[in-house]
Tab-separated table of C-alpha atoms and ligand atoms in Angstrom:
chain	number	residue	atom	x	y	z
A	183	MET	CA	-14.695	-9.663	-22.395
A	184	THR	CA	-13.853	-7.205	-25.151
A	185	TYR	CA	-13.187	-3.624	-24.305
A	186	ASP	CA	-15.883	-1.127	-25.121
A	187	THR	CA	-15.292	2.489	-24.192
A	188	ALA	CA	-18.942	2.895	-23.292
A	189	ALA	CA	-18.804	0.069	-20.752
A	190	SER	CA	-19.315	1.081	-17.168
A	191	PRO	CA	-16.569	0.417	-14.636
A	192	HIS	CA	-16.449	-3.110	-13.303
A	193	SER	CA	-18.368	-3.270	-10.107
A	194	ALA	CA	-17.781	-5.369	-7.042
A	195	ALA	CA	-21.374	-6.450	-7.440
A	196	GLN	CA	-20.360	-8.612	-10.432
A	197	ALA	CA	-18.996	-11.270	-8.094
A	198	THR	CA	-19.279	-11.936	-4.445
A	199	LEU	CA	-15.998	-11.592	-2.618
A	200	ASP	CA	-16.084	-15.227	-1.588
A	201	ASP	CA	-15.996	-16.612	-5.082
A	202	ASP	CA	-13.309	-14.209	-6.226
A	203	PRO	CA	-9.987	-15.995	-5.788
A	204	PHE	CA	-8.151	-12.708	-6.203
A	205	THR	CA	-9.483	-10.997	-3.112
A	206	PRO	CA	-6.844	-10.512	-0.400
A	207	PRO	CA	-7.637	-11.581	3.167
A	208	GLN	CA	-9.614	-9.160	5.306
A	209	ASP	CA	-6.592	-8.140	7.388
A	210	SER	CA	-4.441	-7.310	4.336
A	211	SER	CA	-2.993	-3.796	4.236
A	212	LEU	CA	-3.911	-3.777	0.545
A	213	TRP	CA	-7.418	-2.804	1.609
A	214	ARG	CA	-6.091	0.517	2.843
A	215	ARG	CA	-7.471	3.191	0.573
A	216	ASP	CA	-4.202	5.142	0.703
A	217	PHE	CA	-2.366	2.169	-0.852
A	218	LEU	CA	-2.414	2.994	-4.565
A	219	LEU	CA	-3.105	0.349	-7.195
A	220	GLY	CA	-1.953	1.382	-10.637
A	221	ALA	CA	-0.697	0.236	-13.997
A	222	ALA	CA	2.560	1.092	-15.768
A	223	THR	CA	3.772	1.563	-19.347
A	224	ALA	CA	6.721	3.182	-21.124
A	225	SER	CA	6.901	5.446	-24.162
A	226	TYR	CA	8.912	3.368	-26.637
A	227	GLN	CA	7.015	0.222	-25.725
A	228	ILE	CA	3.549	1.581	-26.544
A	229	GLU	CA	3.544	4.885	-28.421
A	230	GLY	CA	4.646	4.096	-31.981
A	231	ALA	CA	4.437	7.215	-34.221
A	232	VAL	CA	8.201	7.437	-34.182
A	233	HIS	CA	8.417	9.959	-37.002
A	234	GLU	CA	5.492	12.123	-36.048
A	235	ASP	CA	5.256	15.713	-34.838
A	236	GLY	CA	8.987	16.285	-34.796
A	237	ARG	CA	10.040	13.265	-32.742
A	238	LEU	CA	13.733	12.563	-33.211
A	239	ALA	CA	15.309	9.104	-33.366
A	240	SER	CA	16.151	7.335	-30.128
A	241	ILE	CA	18.752	4.665	-29.462
A	242	TRP	CA	15.971	2.077	-29.521
A	243	ASP	CA	14.949	3.063	-33.051
A	244	THR	CA	18.534	2.524	-34.139
A	245	PHE	CA	19.043	-0.667	-32.141
A	246	SER	CA	15.799	-2.337	-33.189
A	247	ALA	CA	16.518	-1.509	-36.843
A	248	THR	CA	19.846	-3.351	-36.558
A	249	PRO	CA	19.438	-6.949	-37.777
A	250	GLY	CA	19.761	-9.576	-35.071
A	251	LYS	CA	19.212	-7.292	-32.101
A	252	VAL	CA	15.479	-7.812	-31.501
A	253	LEU	CA	13.551	-11.060	-31.834
A	254	ALA	CA	11.785	-11.360	-35.215
A	255	GLY	CA	13.164	-7.947	-36.208
A	256	ASP	CA	10.374	-6.204	-34.286
A	257	THR	CA	10.610	-2.456	-33.651
A	258	GLY	CA	8.598	0.120	-31.718
A	259	ALA	CA	7.641	1.976	-34.913
A	260	VAL	CA	3.925	1.234	-34.428
A	261	ALA	CA	3.804	-0.641	-31.099
A	262	CYS	CA	0.341	-0.151	-29.539
A	263	ASP	CA	-0.246	3.004	-31.576
A	264	HIS	CA	-0.859	4.688	-28.251
A	265	TYR	CA	0.242	8.064	-29.635
A	266	HIS	CA	-3.014	8.076	-31.597
A	267	ARG	CA	-5.149	5.979	-29.257
A	268	TRP	CA	-4.161	7.586	-25.951
A	269	ALA	CA	-7.627	8.921	-25.183
A	270	SER	CA	-9.364	5.552	-25.509
A	271	ASP	CA	-6.450	3.888	-23.691
A	272	LEU	CA	-7.067	6.232	-20.759
A	273	ASP	CA	-10.781	5.380	-20.891
A	274	LEU	CA	-9.743	1.743	-20.694
A	275	LEU	CA	-7.428	2.463	-17.739
A	276	ALA	CA	-10.261	4.211	-15.938
A	277	SER	CA	-12.788	1.492	-16.774
A	278	LEU	CA	-10.462	-0.978	-15.072
A	279	ASN	CA	-10.595	1.231	-11.975
A	280	PHE	CA	-6.852	1.856	-11.770
A	281	GLU	CA	-6.094	4.642	-9.326
A	282	ALA	CA	-2.677	5.590	-10.664
A	283	TYR	CA	-0.858	5.502	-13.981
A	284	ARG	CA	2.881	5.342	-14.478
A	285	PHE	CA	4.011	6.243	-17.996
A	286	SER	CA	7.181	7.672	-19.469
A	287	ILE	CA	7.996	10.729	-21.512
A	288	ALA	CA	10.005	10.201	-24.686
A	289	TRP	CA	12.905	12.632	-24.481
A	290	PRO	CA	13.332	12.685	-28.304
A	291	ARG	CA	9.685	13.770	-28.666
A	292	VAL	CA	9.906	16.867	-26.527
A	293	MET	CA	13.299	18.465	-27.259
A	294	ASP	CA	15.215	19.076	-30.449
A	295	ALA	CA	18.936	18.469	-30.861
A	296	ALA	CA	19.695	22.034	-29.803
A	297	GLY	CA	17.722	21.571	-26.580
A	298	ARG	CA	14.745	23.630	-27.767
A	299	PRO	CA	11.236	22.523	-26.788
A	300	ASN	CA	9.105	20.671	-29.310
A	301	ALA	CA	5.649	22.094	-28.624
A	302	LYS	CA	3.741	19.264	-30.344
A	303	GLY	CA	5.495	16.553	-28.389
A	304	ILE	CA	4.996	18.393	-25.109
A	305	ALA	CA	1.301	18.908	-25.909
A	306	PHE	CA	0.867	15.140	-26.203
A	307	TYR	CA	1.972	14.628	-22.603
A	308	ARG	CA	0.079	17.670	-21.325
A	309	ASN	CA	-3.143	16.362	-22.859
A	310	LEU	CA	-2.505	12.940	-21.374
A	311	LEU	CA	-1.869	14.357	-17.908
A	312	GLU	CA	-4.866	16.674	-18.038
A	313	ARG	CA	-7.131	13.796	-19.021
A	314	LEU	CA	-5.757	11.638	-16.200
A	315	LYS	CA	-6.417	14.475	-13.748
A	316	GLU	CA	-9.994	14.828	-15.034
A	317	LYS	CA	-10.468	11.141	-14.380
A	318	GLY	CA	-9.067	11.403	-10.864
A	319	ILE	CA	-6.138	9.091	-11.681
A	320	ARG	CA	-2.822	9.806	-9.933
A	321	THR	CA	0.009	10.590	-12.346
A	322	PHE	CA	3.543	9.175	-12.197
A	323	ALA	CA	5.828	10.306	-15.007
A	324	THR	CA	9.176	8.655	-15.712
A	325	LEU	CA	11.570	10.978	-17.511
A	326	TYR	CA	13.876	8.315	-18.856
A	327	HIS	CA	12.673	4.838	-19.724
A	328	TRP	CA	15.609	4.064	-22.049
A	329	ASP	CA	14.813	6.065	-25.178
A	330	LEU	CA	17.904	8.286	-25.266
A	331	PRO	CA	17.950	10.696	-28.213
A	332	GLN	CA	20.269	9.166	-30.818
A	333	HIS	CA	22.078	12.490	-31.296
A	334	LEU	CA	23.253	12.242	-27.668
A	335	GLU	CA	24.404	8.650	-28.182
A	336	ASP	CA	26.340	9.892	-31.207
A	337	ARG	CA	28.330	12.021	-28.773
A	338	GLY	CA	29.000	9.139	-26.392
A	339	GLY	CA	25.613	8.685	-24.740
A	340	TRP	CA	25.864	7.763	-21.073
A	341	LEU	CA	29.633	7.384	-21.407
A	342	ASN	CA	29.800	11.138	-21.891
A	343	ARG	CA	29.417	13.117	-18.667
A	344	ASP	CA	27.733	15.872	-20.626
A	345	THR	CA	24.656	13.651	-21.112
A	346	ALA	CA	23.935	14.014	-17.381
A	347	TYR	CA	23.758	17.806	-17.790
A	348	ARG	CA	21.585	17.465	-20.883
A	349	PHE	CA	19.253	15.283	-18.818
A	350	ALA	CA	19.021	17.982	-16.151
A	351	ASP	CA	18.067	20.475	-18.908
A	352	TYR	CA	15.383	18.061	-20.099
A	353	ALA	CA	14.075	17.624	-16.546
A	354	ASP	CA	14.023	21.400	-16.226
A	355	LEU	CA	11.999	21.828	-19.405
A	356	MET	CA	9.483	19.122	-18.566
A	357	SER	CA	8.911	20.247	-14.997
A	358	ARG	CA	8.407	23.852	-16.131
A	359	GLU	CA	5.975	22.750	-18.828
A	360	LEU	CA	4.047	20.151	-16.838
A	361	HIS	CA	4.227	21.432	-13.275
A	362	GLY	CA	1.087	20.882	-11.261
A	363	LEU	CA	0.004	17.925	-13.402
A	364	VAL	CA	2.400	15.253	-12.119
A	365	ASP	CA	1.954	13.644	-8.705
A	366	GLY	CA	5.219	11.737	-8.832
A	367	TRP	CA	8.278	12.390	-10.999
A	368	MET	CA	10.592	9.469	-11.603
A	369	THR	CA	13.943	10.482	-13.019
A	370	LEU	CA	15.237	7.160	-14.374
A	371	ASN	CA	13.771	3.732	-14.916
A	372	GLU	CA	16.148	0.929	-13.986
A	373	PRO	CA	19.595	2.443	-14.415
A	374	TRP	CA	20.953	-1.105	-13.989
A	375	CYS	CA	19.423	-2.077	-17.328
A	376	SER	CA	20.578	1.094	-19.073
A	377	ALA	CA	24.146	0.668	-17.795
A	378	TYR	CA	24.615	-3.100	-17.721
A	379	LEU	CA	22.443	-4.311	-20.597
A	380	GLY	CA	23.127	-1.199	-22.690
A	381	TYR	CA	26.881	-0.754	-22.174
A	382	GLY	CA	28.037	-3.868	-20.265
A	383	ASN	CA	26.747	-6.841	-22.267
A	384	GLY	CA	25.093	-5.192	-25.254
A	385	HIS	CA	21.715	-6.909	-25.002
A	386	HIS	CA	19.964	-3.534	-25.054
A	387	ALA	CA	20.538	-0.268	-26.900
A	388	PRO	CA	23.057	1.098	-27.638
A	389	GLY	CA	24.512	-2.421	-27.677
A	390	LEU	CA	28.032	-1.875	-26.312
A	391	ALA	CA	29.755	-4.567	-24.278
A	392	ASN	CA	32.503	-3.524	-21.890
A	393	GLY	CA	32.523	-3.789	-18.079
A	394	ARG	CA	34.294	-0.478	-17.603
A	395	TYR	CA	31.683	1.211	-19.807
A	396	ALA	CA	28.903	-0.205	-17.622
A	397	THR	CA	30.214	1.354	-14.408
A	398	GLN	CA	30.965	4.681	-16.091
A	399	ALA	CA	27.534	4.786	-17.744
A	400	MET	CA	25.961	3.991	-14.364
A	401	HIS	CA	27.841	6.839	-12.747
A	402	HIS	CA	26.631	9.313	-15.347
A	403	LEU	CA	23.066	7.989	-15.119
A	404	LEU	CA	23.055	8.428	-11.351
A	405	LEU	CA	24.647	11.837	-11.713
A	406	ALA	CA	21.882	12.783	-14.166
A	407	HIS	CA	19.340	11.719	-11.576
A	408	GLY	CA	21.066	13.681	-8.798
A	409	LEU	CA	21.294	16.824	-10.933
A	410	ALA	CA	17.626	16.570	-11.897
A	411	ILE	CA	16.177	16.189	-8.403
A	412	PRO	CA	16.766	19.786	-7.202
A	413	VAL	CA	15.573	21.095	-10.581
A	414	LEU	CA	12.315	19.169	-10.240
A	415	ARG	CA	11.951	20.414	-6.662
A	416	ALA	CA	12.400	24.021	-7.703
A	417	ASN	CA	10.030	23.883	-10.674
A	418	ASP	CA	7.310	21.647	-9.295
A	419	PRO	CA	7.368	21.794	-5.504
A	420	GLY	CA	3.981	20.134	-5.061
A	421	SER	CA	5.031	16.814	-6.604
A	422	ALA	CA	6.996	13.891	-5.158
A	423	LYS	CA	10.384	13.039	-6.661
A	424	GLY	CA	11.990	9.638	-6.928
A	425	ILE	CA	13.785	7.095	-9.064
A	426	VAL	CA	12.982	3.521	-10.095
A	427	ALA	CA	15.404	0.630	-9.509
A	428	ASN	CA	15.017	-2.951	-10.672
A	429	VAL	CA	16.145	-5.256	-7.917
A	430	GLY	CA	17.166	-8.889	-7.983
A	431	ARG	CA	16.988	-11.609	-5.395
A	432	GLY	CA	20.010	-13.910	-5.396
A	433	THR	CA	19.843	-17.118	-3.389
A	434	PRO	CA	22.794	-19.463	-2.734
A	435	ASP	CA	22.726	-22.917	-4.287
A	436	SER	CA	24.164	-24.404	-1.099
A	437	SER	CA	24.961	-23.254	2.406
A	438	SER	CA	28.700	-23.218	1.675
A	439	ALA	CA	30.445	-19.948	2.528
A	440	ALA	CA	31.494	-19.573	-1.110
A	441	ASP	CA	27.923	-19.895	-2.424
A	442	VAL	CA	26.537	-17.561	0.248
A	443	ARG	CA	29.187	-15.047	-0.784
A	444	ALA	CA	28.211	-15.567	-4.440
A	445	ALA	CA	24.569	-14.739	-3.640
A	446	HIS	CA	25.715	-11.663	-1.749
A	447	LEU	CA	27.765	-10.524	-4.755
A	448	PHE	CA	24.784	-11.109	-7.042
A	449	GLU	CA	22.747	-8.711	-4.921
A	450	VAL	CA	25.594	-6.199	-4.746
A	451	GLN	CA	25.742	-6.207	-8.536
A	452	HIS	CA	21.972	-5.875	-8.938
A	453	ASN	CA	20.944	-3.777	-5.957
A	454	ALA	CA	23.736	-2.151	-3.953
A	455	TRP	CA	25.420	-0.841	-7.117
A	456	ILE	CA	22.460	1.543	-7.460
A	457	LEU	CA	21.017	1.822	-3.970
A	458	ASP	CA	24.278	2.446	-2.085
A	459	PRO	CA	25.210	5.594	-4.023
A	460	LEU	CA	21.612	6.837	-3.877
A	461	LEU	CA	21.023	6.117	-0.189
A	462	LYS	CA	24.525	6.042	1.337
A	463	GLY	CA	26.484	8.281	-1.020
A	464	GLU	CA	29.060	5.594	-1.865
A	465	TYR	CA	29.663	2.733	-4.264
A	466	PRO	CA	29.847	-0.754	-2.720
A	467	GLN	CA	33.506	-1.794	-2.747
A	468	ASP	CA	32.488	-5.445	-3.237
A	469	LEU	CA	31.396	-4.492	-6.745
A	470	PHE	CA	35.000	-3.913	-7.714
A	471	GLU	CA	36.005	-7.247	-6.242
A	472	LEU	CA	33.535	-8.778	-8.658
A	473	TRP	CA	34.645	-6.565	-11.546
A	474	PRO	CA	38.242	-5.590	-10.798
A	475	GLY	CA	39.536	-2.473	-12.494
A	476	THR	CA	36.149	-1.052	-13.426
A	477	GLU	CA	36.010	1.856	-10.964
A	478	PRO	CA	34.330	4.780	-12.733
A	479	LEU	CA	35.760	8.263	-12.863
A	480	VAL	CA	33.982	10.109	-10.045
A	481	LEU	CA	34.534	13.828	-9.599
A	482	GLU	CA	34.562	15.681	-6.289
A	483	GLY	CA	30.996	16.243	-5.093
A	484	ASP	CA	29.357	13.739	-7.474
A	485	LEU	CA	28.330	11.323	-4.743
A	486	ARG	CA	26.769	14.134	-2.713
A	487	THR	CA	24.783	15.137	-5.790
A	488	ILE	CA	23.684	11.538	-6.401
A	489	ALA	CA	22.557	11.083	-2.783
A	490	ALA	CA	20.072	13.997	-2.987
A	491	PRO	CA	17.157	13.180	-0.645
A	492	LEU	CA	14.286	11.306	-2.320
A	493	ASP	CA	10.570	11.471	-1.581
A	494	PHE	CA	10.131	7.886	-2.694
A	495	LEU	CA	11.953	4.989	-4.259
A	496	GLY	CA	10.339	2.863	-6.953
A	497	ILE	CA	11.124	-0.850	-6.885
A	498	ASN	CA	10.671	-3.144	-9.901
A	499	TYR	CA	10.734	-6.837	-9.074
A	500	TYR	CA	10.283	-9.858	-11.319
A	501	PHE	CA	12.170	-13.030	-10.251
A	502	ARG	CA	15.028	-14.577	-8.314
A	503	THR	CA	18.276	-16.056	-9.473
A	504	ASN	CA	19.847	-19.074	-7.813
A	505	VAL	CA	23.647	-18.827	-7.890
A	506	LYS	CA	26.831	-20.553	-6.836
A	507	SER	CA	30.428	-19.479	-6.631
A	508	ASP	CA	32.355	-19.544	-9.907
A	509	GLY	CA	35.374	-20.768	-7.991
A	510	GLY	CA	36.945	-17.308	-8.117
A	511	HIS	CA	35.509	-13.930	-7.121
A	512	GLY	CA	32.240	-14.227	-8.971
A	513	PHE	CA	28.952	-16.101	-9.272
A	514	VAL	CA	27.283	-18.285	-11.858
A	515	GLU	CA	23.605	-18.977	-12.190
A	516	VAL	CA	22.335	-22.475	-11.384
A	517	PRO	CA	18.779	-22.676	-12.755
A	518	LEU	CA	16.490	-24.586	-10.407
A	519	GLU	CA	14.561	-27.556	-11.734
A	520	GLY	CA	10.863	-28.071	-11.163
A	521	VAL	CA	9.967	-24.488	-10.288
A	522	GLU	CA	7.146	-22.473	-11.848
A	523	ARG	CA	8.332	-20.198	-14.641
A	524	THR	CA	6.772	-17.573	-16.905
A	525	GLN	CA	6.964	-17.088	-20.682
A	526	MET	CA	10.253	-15.246	-20.064
A	527	GLY	CA	11.653	-18.312	-18.292
A	528	TRP	CA	11.725	-16.259	-15.099
A	529	GLU	CA	10.991	-18.117	-11.872
A	530	VAL	CA	7.819	-17.137	-10.027
A	531	TYR	CA	9.173	-16.321	-6.562
A	532	PRO	CA	7.082	-13.866	-4.535
A	533	ASP	CA	9.113	-14.415	-1.347
A	534	GLY	CA	11.984	-12.664	-3.071
A	535	LEU	CA	9.988	-9.443	-3.181
A	536	ARG	CA	9.118	-9.671	0.504
A	537	ASP	CA	12.683	-10.515	1.513
A	538	LEU	CA	14.224	-7.735	-0.540
A	539	LEU	CA	11.827	-5.112	0.820
A	540	ILE	CA	12.501	-6.147	4.395
A	541	GLY	CA	16.237	-6.323	3.664
A	542	PHE	CA	16.320	-2.774	2.233
A	543	HIS	CA	14.366	-1.512	5.225
A	544	ARG	CA	17.078	-2.933	7.521
A	545	GLU	CA	20.041	-1.966	5.363
A	546	TYR	CA	19.212	1.668	4.610
A	547	PRO	CA	18.294	3.960	7.514
A	548	ASP	CA	17.420	6.679	4.985
A	549	LEU	CA	15.135	4.460	2.909
A	550	PRO	CA	12.297	6.673	1.655
A	551	PRO	CA	8.731	5.393	1.218
A	552	LEU	CA	8.547	2.747	-1.491
A	553	TYR	CA	6.291	2.058	-4.419
A	554	ILE	CA	6.372	-1.194	-6.327
A	555	THR	CA	6.607	0.533	-9.686
A	556	GLU	CA	6.647	-2.683	-11.745
A	557	ASN	CA	5.714	-6.287	-11.130
A	558	GLY	CA	4.031	-8.707	-13.495
A	559	MET	CA	4.645	-11.565	-15.862
A	560	ALA	CA	4.596	-12.555	-19.513
A	561	SER	CA	2.445	-15.363	-20.826
A	562	ASN	CA	1.516	-16.544	-24.272
A	563	ASP	CA	-2.007	-15.136	-24.021
A	564	ARG	CA	-4.630	-15.676	-26.710
A	565	VAL	CA	-8.110	-14.312	-27.155
A	566	ILE	CA	-10.573	-17.205	-27.289
A	567	ASP	CA	-14.263	-16.372	-27.698
A	568	GLY	CA	-13.532	-12.799	-26.680
A	569	GLU	CA	-11.796	-13.812	-23.433
A	570	VAL	CA	-8.214	-14.131	-22.276
A	571	ASP	CA	-7.952	-16.657	-19.496
A	572	ASP	CA	-4.609	-15.704	-17.911
A	573	ARG	CA	-4.952	-17.618	-14.677
A	574	GLN	CA	-1.206	-17.910	-14.136
A	575	ARG	CA	-1.070	-14.101	-14.018
A	576	ILE	CA	-3.971	-13.873	-11.573
A	577	ALA	CA	-2.149	-16.191	-9.165
A	578	PHE	CA	1.125	-14.345	-9.785
A	579	LEU	CA	-0.365	-10.944	-8.966
A	580	LYS	CA	-2.198	-12.225	-5.949
A	581	ARG	CA	0.930	-13.849	-4.505
A	582	HIS	CA	3.130	-10.825	-5.137
A	583	LEU	CA	0.567	-8.501	-3.597
A	584	ALA	CA	0.539	-10.811	-0.573
A	585	ALA	CA	4.347	-10.499	-0.422
A	586	VAL	CA	3.982	-6.713	-0.369
A	587	ASP	CA	1.440	-7.002	2.420
A	588	ALA	CA	3.869	-9.207	4.392
A	589	ALA	CA	6.597	-6.579	4.008
A	590	ILE	CA	4.234	-3.826	5.157
A	591	LYS	CA	3.304	-5.899	8.203
A	592	ALA	CA	7.043	-6.264	8.921
A	593	GLY	CA	7.314	-2.468	9.039
A	594	VAL	CA	8.255	-1.487	5.470
A	595	ASP	CA	6.574	1.692	4.196
A	596	VAL	CA	5.129	0.647	0.811
A	597	ARG	CA	2.633	3.120	-0.617
A	598	GLY	CA	1.460	1.434	-3.784
A	599	TYR	CA	1.801	-1.183	-6.499
A	600	PHE	CA	1.829	-0.775	-10.283
A	601	VAL	CA	1.270	-3.811	-12.442
A	602	TRP	CA	3.554	-4.158	-15.451
A	603	SER	CA	1.894	-3.610	-17.770
A	604	LEU	CA	-1.389	-2.026	-18.750
A	605	LEU	CA	-1.013	-3.288	-22.333
A	606	ASP	CA	0.874	-6.038	-24.109
A	607	ASN	CA	3.695	-4.107	-25.728
A	608	PHE	CA	7.163	-4.024	-27.293
A	609	GLU	CA	9.197	-6.052	-24.836
A	610	TRP	CA	12.622	-4.674	-25.832
A	611	ALA	CA	14.946	-7.366	-27.219
A	612	PHE	CA	12.025	-9.855	-27.157
A	613	GLY	CA	9.794	-7.749	-29.391
A	614	TYR	CA	6.061	-8.466	-29.361
A	615	GLU	CA	6.218	-12.153	-28.583
A	616	ARG	CA	6.240	-11.732	-24.805
A	617	ARG	CA	2.914	-10.485	-23.470
A	618	PHE	CA	3.091	-8.674	-20.134
A	619	GLY	CA	-0.197	-6.766	-20.337
A	620	VAL	CA	-3.281	-7.156	-18.229
A	621	VAL	CA	-4.901	-6.057	-21.480
A	622	HIS	CA	-4.293	-8.098	-24.629
A	623	VAL	CA	-3.352	-6.202	-27.778
A	624	ASP	CA	-4.014	-7.648	-31.218
A	625	TYR	CA	-1.226	-5.971	-33.184
A	626	ASP	CA	-2.987	-6.441	-36.528
A	627	THR	CA	-6.152	-4.643	-35.523
A	628	GLN	CA	-4.952	-2.759	-32.401
A	629	ARG	CA	-7.944	-4.210	-30.613
A	630	ARG	CA	-7.614	-4.190	-26.824
A	631	THR	CA	-9.105	-7.054	-24.793
A	632	PRO	CA	-8.798	-6.931	-21.012
A	633	LYS	CA	-7.573	-10.256	-19.685
A	634	ARG	CA	-9.202	-11.958	-16.716
A	635	SER	CA	-6.412	-10.595	-14.496
A	636	ALA	CA	-7.480	-7.035	-15.363
A	637	GLU	CA	-11.061	-7.866	-14.454
A	638	ARG	CA	-9.975	-9.338	-11.110
A	639	LEU	CA	-7.869	-6.314	-10.273
A	640	ALA	CA	-10.695	-3.996	-11.317
A	641	ARG	CA	-13.128	-5.842	-9.117
A	642	PHE	CA	-10.823	-5.728	-6.141
A	643	ILE	CA	-10.255	-1.987	-6.562
A	644	ALA	CA	-14.006	-1.443	-6.860
A	645	SER	CA	-14.653	-3.416	-3.700
A	646	ARG	CA	-12.043	-1.326	-1.853
A	647	ARG	CA	-13.903	1.789	-2.944
A	648	GLU	CA	-17.202	0.382	-1.826
A	649	ARG	CA	-15.798	-0.517	1.572
A	650	GLY	CA	-14.540	3.038	1.988
A	651	ALA	CA	-11.445	4.031	3.917
A	652	ALA	CA	-10.307	1.256	6.218
B	856	FCB	C1	11.534	-3.965	-16.950
B	856	FCB	C2	11.316	-2.736	-17.776
B	856	FCB	C3	9.977	-2.694	-18.458
B	856	FCB	C4	9.540	-4.053	-18.947
B	856	FCB	C5	9.671	-5.078	-17.871
B	856	FCB	C6	9.217	-6.461	-18.257
B	856	FCB	O1	12.897	-4.238	-16.850
B	856	FCB	O2	11.430	-1.579	-16.986
B	856	FCB	O3	10.042	-1.721	-19.471
B	856	FCB	O4	10.224	-4.375	-20.083
B	856	FCB	O5	10.993	-5.150	-17.436
């Protein structure tokens, strides 16, 4: 089906529940009307218009313009042209029945280098939020989805403690400007990626590679988050405040003590590194066994600031990693043969999501309510006769939603699920080749075509509505 803004929302009447392979079982908690089903995007991945209305350069403009950093030399300069097409994109979102939308604000669009507001950039997000409200769609705004203003990187970026204070100023400005329009504020998206991929191995902007940098950048990112939370609370008391962490499931290649320890260290490096400071007010000491000598400089009071109470925690989950001991204090990946993989090469492993959610629930007494803020998969989707038959994605979404249901039944408080992503978009170092959207984007024409997965989700959401509150 090709998207037409005039089309009416997909109705449950288009298919009976029995012949819809997407429909969860009758006893699934996903039928609960207070469980939100949404879609997610991020500014640099969809907006384009990088030189418009006073937007400054971000580290991703610089990085993607550097030869060899992004596949095929792709950049976010045009992306999905969402900056100009936002209104019809929101019509599309609504026509697919999504109940919530997670997007991010581009810091370099809304503030100049002196910290002064950029009215045109702010108006873009205000218009977007107002339109979402008119449509009855819940709004989740991420303040930092990786597009750091380049002028801050020029002064050390996340290696400079001052960036955390600049972030708090930015959070202050946005929550004063947009208060009352945001249901959920998310300070940071995936600080692990910003710190480790950005400063630890250089796969992402700004492209630095030093283990000590990674832990220091992480500390300043978490400090930025902790400084922003009370600011958001003061300026916009009616909204919920949280942060989004990507989490990884590590499984041992054998039952040997060394491999079990390796899997534990994998999860420390991916999960506890972020969640322990946020939820326990301390860094996991095992991290520094894995990476000796990388302890960050932490000032008195920082960990108290970082552990500011949260209203929710966003969890992004994609795959698991099978590991074994490296013979020393670390782990190495052992890719499994014969497992289902996506276009990214990532293993499809829904049990990992269930196990992690249940594990966090046990590990952290102060775990706030959770949202799955990203989950999805890339496939090499093509439009054929106006249709995109992405059946691997349909099965993927169904199985991961079932994993969320299993975690809820085990007692975990999960309030919603956002599919990554609404649109095919700029997939960071992989450029436009990897297609994560439930809506296909033809980058030559900017034509949007909802994939079958979008239609299935839309139908399920419609049938929930028709059933009423369960
Ligand atoms: C996550 C990012 C998101 C997207 C997905 C595939 O790490 O938050 O922007 O790239 O991966």
